[in-house]
């Protein structure tokens, strides 16, 4: 009778290797598809958000590191062919909207900032539409700097690019749940013209970064984001003008 020891040994080795290798999971830079788009209402109970793939917002871009009760944040992403969907969970003990004009010093009010580069090409986007840095204000308006119809780079509203809504949780520590649906536009966008957003597809790579401007009743005090930035001459506050500091995410099913 043949010995089964080699066979058993081989099987045991394979089993041990299988047990030691974790099951396949979505990579941190992968955005999973959703068949059911979340309702943008600031209530984080949609089926799209049930999975536990939270990403932290801990990279300091400007100012000082806050205490967790002053600011802490994390987020999830999903997509379908119409939009990139975001859920941010924010803890902020003081919300500030000092400047009534939505185009005035919007970065010195509390706001969520979504950075999008449609082809993940990086590069300058301060005076063009190579990428966007959408500032989502507490009144749910959306601001970025870009060329107007006259070609002047000025702060403008892009409310039809991002639908967003936030609400505070009634229970302590009264976290904010901020939902957004981002329609993605490429560098052919012209402000004030008839533009069509991209139809998102599997395997598309997007430049992406998320940040939060924390202002406690005056100028911005803290600015933390999702991706670590290598400083240029000591400056990490580069995302509003340089898409090369964004991270990259890939749309997957």
Short mmCIF file of C-alpha atoms in Angstrom, two decimals:
data_model
loop_
_atom_site.label_atom_id
_atom_site.label_comp_id
_atom_site.label_asym_id
_atom_site.label_seq_id
_atom_site.Cartn_x
_atom_site.Cartn_y
_atom_site.Cartn_z
CA UNK A 1 0.00 0.00 0.00
CA UNK A 2 1.35 3.39 -0.98
CA UNK A 3 2.10 5.86 1.78
CA UNK A 4 -0.25 8.85 1.90
CA UNK A 5 2.14 10.92 4.00
CA UNK A 6 3.47 13.08 1.14
CA UNK A 7 -0.07 13.75 -0.05
CA UNK A 8 -1.27 14.60 3.44
CA UNK A 9 1.78 16.77 4.00
CA UNK A 10 1.22 18.65 0.76
CA UNK A 11 -2.46 19.13 1.57
CA UNK A 12 -1.62 20.36 5.07
CA UNK A 13 0.93 22.85 3.70
CA UNK A 14 -1.56 24.18 1.17
CA UNK A 15 -4.21 24.50 3.87
CA UNK A 16 -1.83 26.40 6.16
CA UNK A 17 -0.86 28.79 3.38
CA UNK A 18 -4.53 29.36 2.54
CA UNK A 19 -5.33 30.09 6.17
CA UNK A 20 -2.47 32.56 6.45
CA UNK A 21 -3.41 34.50 3.30
CA UNK A 22 -6.31 36.88 3.99
CA UNK A 23 -9.43 36.65 1.87
CA UNK A 24 -9.56 39.00 -1.10
CA UNK A 25 -10.74 42.43 -0.09
CA UNK A 26 -11.20 45.75 -1.83
CA UNK A 27 -7.95 47.69 -1.86
CA UNK A 28 -7.85 51.02 -0.01
CA UNK A 29 -7.65 52.85 -3.34
CA UNK A 30 -10.58 50.92 -4.88
CA UNK A 31 -14.10 52.34 -4.99
CA UNK A 32 -16.86 49.74 -5.08
CA UNK A 33 -19.89 49.99 -7.35
CA UNK A 34 -23.39 50.44 -5.92
CA UNK A 35 -26.53 49.32 -7.72
CA UNK A 36 -28.60 51.52 -5.40
CA UNK A 37 -27.51 55.15 -5.28
CA UNK A 38 -27.74 56.63 -1.77
CA UNK A 39 -30.31 59.31 -1.06
CA UNK A 40 -28.40 62.53 -0.43
CA UNK A 41 -30.09 63.56 2.81
CA UNK A 42 -27.38 63.48 5.48
CA UNK A 43 -28.80 60.27 6.95
CA UNK A 44 -26.27 57.45 6.69
CA UNK A 45 -28.72 54.54 6.54
CA UNK A 46 -28.53 53.67 2.85
CA UNK A 47 -27.67 50.14 1.74
CA UNK A 48 -24.68 51.53 -0.18
CA UNK A 49 -22.96 52.48 3.10
CA UNK A 50 -23.42 49.17 4.94
CA UNK A 51 -19.92 47.85 4.22
CA UNK A 52 -17.21 48.87 6.69
CA UNK A 53 -14.52 50.35 4.44
CA UNK A 54 -13.92 53.63 6.27
CA UNK A 55 -10.92 55.79 5.30
CA UNK A 56 -9.43 58.23 7.80
CA UNK A 57 -8.77 61.96 7.40
CA UNK A 58 -5.65 62.41 9.48
CA UNK A 59 -3.04 64.02 7.19
CA UNK A 60 -2.24 67.56 8.30
CA UNK A 61 -2.21 69.99 5.37
CA UNK A 62 -2.18 73.30 7.21
CA UNK A 63 -2.29 74.67 10.76
CA UNK A 64 -1.97 72.44 13.82
CA UNK A 65 -3.30 69.01 14.71
CA UNK A 66 -6.61 69.36 16.59
CA UNK A 67 -7.85 67.37 19.53
CA UNK A 68 -10.17 64.57 18.32
CA UNK A 69 -13.21 66.32 19.82
CA UNK A 70 -12.29 69.52 17.94
CA UNK A 71 -12.08 67.65 14.65
CA UNK A 72 -11.88 64.06 13.47
CA UNK A 73 -13.18 62.60 10.26
CA UNK A 74 -13.47 59.54 8.08
CA UNK A 75 -15.29 58.69 4.85
CA UNK A 76 -16.58 56.08 2.40
CA UNK A 77 -16.89 56.15 -1.39
CA UNK A 78 -19.19 54.39 -3.89
CA UNK A 79 -19.96 54.92 -7.56
CA UNK A 80 -22.38 54.25 -10.37
CA UNK A 81 -22.40 55.49 -13.95
CA UNK A 82 -23.88 58.84 -12.92
CA UNK A 83 -21.74 59.95 -9.97
CA UNK A 84 -19.11 59.33 -7.32
CA UNK A 85 -20.84 59.09 -3.93
CA UNK A 86 -19.31 60.19 -0.65
CA UNK A 87 -20.28 59.72 2.99
CA UNK A 88 -18.17 61.67 5.49
CA UNK A 89 -18.50 61.18 9.26
CA UNK A 90 -17.24 64.31 10.98
CA UNK A 91 -16.80 65.17 14.64
CA UNK A 92 -16.57 68.97 15.07
CA UNK A 93 -17.49 70.64 18.35
CA UNK A 94 -18.03 74.10 16.79
CA UNK A 95 -19.44 74.84 13.35
CA UNK A 96 -18.57 78.24 11.91
CA UNK A 97 -19.95 80.12 8.90
CA UNK A 98 -18.47 83.56 9.49
CA UNK A 99 -18.62 84.94 5.96
CA UNK A 100 -22.14 85.31 4.57
CA UNK A 101 -21.01 85.72 0.98
CA UNK A 102 -20.38 82.16 -0.26
CA UNK A 103 -17.56 83.42 -2.51
CA UNK A 104 -15.73 85.31 0.24
CA UNK A 105 -13.02 83.52 2.25
CA UNK A 106 -14.95 80.26 2.02
CA UNK A 107 -11.83 78.36 3.17
CA UNK A 108 -12.06 80.22 6.51
CA UNK A 109 -15.48 78.73 7.21
CA UNK A 110 -16.05 75.10 8.17
CA UNK A 111 -16.29 73.18 4.92
CA UNK A 112 -15.71 69.78 3.38
CA UNK A 113 -13.38 69.87 0.36
CA UNK A 114 -13.57 67.25 -2.41
CA UNK A 115 -10.70 67.12 -4.91
CA UNK A 116 -11.43 65.40 -8.26
CA UNK A 117 -9.24 64.86 -11.31
CA UNK A 118 -11.24 63.08 -14.03
CA UNK A 119 -8.27 61.39 -15.71
CA UNK A 120 -5.86 61.28 -12.74
CA UNK A 121 -3.32 63.18 -14.85
CA UNK A 122 -2.24 65.56 -12.08
CA UNK A 123 -0.77 68.98 -12.76
CA UNK A 124 -1.86 72.57 -12.32
CA UNK A 125 -5.59 73.30 -12.06
CA UNK A 126 -5.70 76.80 -10.58
CA UNK A 127 -6.41 78.65 -13.84
CA UNK A 128 -8.08 75.83 -15.76
CA UNK A 129 -10.40 72.85 -15.42
CA UNK A 130 -7.77 70.14 -15.40
CA UNK A 131 -9.19 69.22 -11.96
CA UNK A 132 -11.54 70.58 -9.31
CA UNK A 133 -11.32 71.43 -5.60
CA UNK A 134 -14.94 71.65 -4.51
CA UNK A 135 -15.51 73.44 -1.19
CA UNK A 136 -18.83 72.23 0.25
CA UNK A 137 -20.07 75.00 2.55
CA UNK A 138 -22.36 74.64 5.56
CA UNK A 139 -25.18 76.10 3.44
CA UNK A 140 -24.51 73.24 0.98
CA UNK A 141 -23.23 75.55 -1.75
CA UNK A 142 -20.19 74.44 -3.75
CA UNK A 143 -17.27 76.78 -4.50
CA UNK A 144 -14.04 76.49 -6.46
CA UNK A 145 -11.68 78.79 -8.34
CA UNK A 146 -11.74 78.51 -12.11
CA UNK A 147 -11.90 80.53 -15.33
CA UNK A 148 -15.21 82.24 -15.98
CA UNK A 149 -16.60 82.94 -19.46
CA UNK A 150 -14.13 85.83 -19.79
CA UNK A 151 -11.21 83.52 -18.91
CA UNK A 152 -10.60 85.09 -15.49
CA UNK A 153 -9.78 82.66 -12.67
CA UNK A 154 -12.18 83.63 -9.87
CA UNK A 155 -14.22 81.90 -7.13
CA UNK A 156 -17.48 80.61 -8.57
CA UNK A 157 -20.40 78.39 -7.60
CA UNK A 158 -20.55 74.86 -8.98
CA UNK A 159 -23.76 73.77 -7.28
CA UNK A 160 -24.83 71.62 -10.22
CA UNK A 161 -21.61 69.57 -9.94
CA UNK A 162 -22.15 68.32 -6.38
CA UNK A 163 -25.41 67.55 -4.62
CA UNK A 164 -24.74 67.49 -0.89
CA UNK A 165 -26.48 67.53 2.47
CA UNK A 166 -25.33 67.17 6.08
CA UNK A 167 -27.04 66.57 9.41
CA UNK A 168 -25.91 66.21 13.01
CA UNK A 169 -26.63 63.05 14.94
CA UNK A 170 -28.98 63.72 17.87
CA UNK A 171 -26.86 61.49 20.14
CA UNK A 172 -23.55 62.55 21.71
CA UNK A 173 -20.92 63.23 20.46
CA UNK A 174 -23.30 64.65 17.80
CA UNK A 175 -21.34 63.58 14.76
CA UNK A 176 -22.06 65.13 11.38
CA UNK A 177 -23.00 62.85 8.50
CA UNK A 178 -22.30 64.58 5.19
CA UNK A 179 -23.40 62.94 1.95
CA UNK A 180 -22.49 64.04 -1.57
CA UNK A 181 -23.06 62.93 -5.16
CA UNK A 182 -20.26 64.26 -7.37
CA UNK A 183 -20.83 64.50 -11.12
CA UNK A 184 -17.40 64.16 -12.72
CA UNK A 185 -16.35 66.63 -15.43
CA UNK A 186 -13.16 66.46 -17.48
CA UNK A 187 -10.89 69.26 -18.67
CA UNK A 188 -13.20 70.13 -21.58
CA UNK A 189 -15.53 71.80 -19.08
CA UNK A 190 -16.40 75.45 -19.80
CA UNK A 191 -18.12 77.44 -17.09
CA UNK A 192 -21.46 78.88 -18.14
CA UNK A 193 -21.68 76.57 -21.17
CA UNK A 194 -23.66 73.39 -21.76
CA UNK A 195 -21.46 70.66 -20.27
CA UNK A 196 -22.10 66.94 -19.84
CA UNK A 197 -20.58 64.96 -16.96
CA UNK A 198 -18.66 61.78 -17.67
CA UNK A 199 -20.37 58.42 -17.62
CA UNK A 200 -18.35 56.52 -15.05
CA UNK A 201 -17.11 53.05 -15.93
CA UNK A 202 -15.37 50.13 -14.28
CA UNK A 203 -11.57 50.39 -14.15
CA UNK A 204 -11.65 54.19 -14.52
CA UNK A 205 -8.90 55.86 -12.45
CA UNK A 206 -9.75 59.18 -10.81
CA UNK A 207 -7.54 61.60 -8.96
CA UNK A 208 -9.16 61.99 -5.52
CA UNK A 209 -8.52 63.60 -2.17
CA UNK A 210 -10.79 64.71 0.67
CA UNK A 211 -10.13 67.37 3.32
CA UNK A 212 -11.90 69.40 5.98
CA UNK A 213 -11.39 73.07 6.85
CA UNK A 214 -11.98 73.50 10.59
CA UNK A 215 -12.72 77.05 11.76
CA UNK A 216 -13.91 77.72 15.31
CA UNK A 217 -15.55 81.10 14.89
CA UNK A 218 -12.96 82.93 12.81
CA UNK A 219 -10.20 81.98 10.41
CA UNK A 220 -9.39 78.38 9.57
CA UNK A 221 -7.41 76.71 12.36
CA UNK A 222 -6.95 73.16 11.09
CA UNK A 223 -6.90 71.57 7.65
CA UNK A 224 -6.76 67.78 7.57
CA UNK A 225 -7.16 65.42 4.68
CA UNK A 226 -7.15 61.90 3.37
CA UNK A 227 -3.73 61.77 1.69
CA UNK A 228 -0.26 62.69 2.88
CA UNK A 229 1.32 65.54 0.90
CA UNK A 230 5.04 66.07 0.43
CA UNK A 231 5.65 69.76 1.26
CA UNK A 232 7.09 72.21 -1.26
CA UNK A 233 9.15 74.84 0.56
CA UNK A 234 7.40 73.75 3.74
CA UNK A 235 3.91 74.13 2.23
CA UNK A 236 1.42 71.22 2.17
CA UNK A 237 -1.62 73.34 1.23
CA UNK A 238 -1.26 72.51 -2.45
CA UNK A 239 -4.41 70.64 -3.43
CA UNK A 240 -6.39 73.72 -4.46
CA UNK A 241 -3.94 74.37 -7.30
CA UNK A 242 -1.97 71.18 -7.99
CA UNK A 243 -3.74 67.90 -8.75
CA UNK A 244 -0.45 65.98 -8.58
CA UNK A 245 -0.83 65.81 -4.78
CA UNK A 246 -4.19 64.00 -5.03
CA UNK A 247 -4.39 60.30 -4.41
CA UNK A 248 -5.79 57.92 -7.03
CA UNK A 249 -8.82 55.66 -6.82
CA UNK A 250 -10.00 53.00 -9.27
CA UNK A 251 -13.67 52.23 -9.89
CA UNK A 252 -14.39 48.53 -9.46
CA UNK A 253 -17.28 46.07 -9.44
#
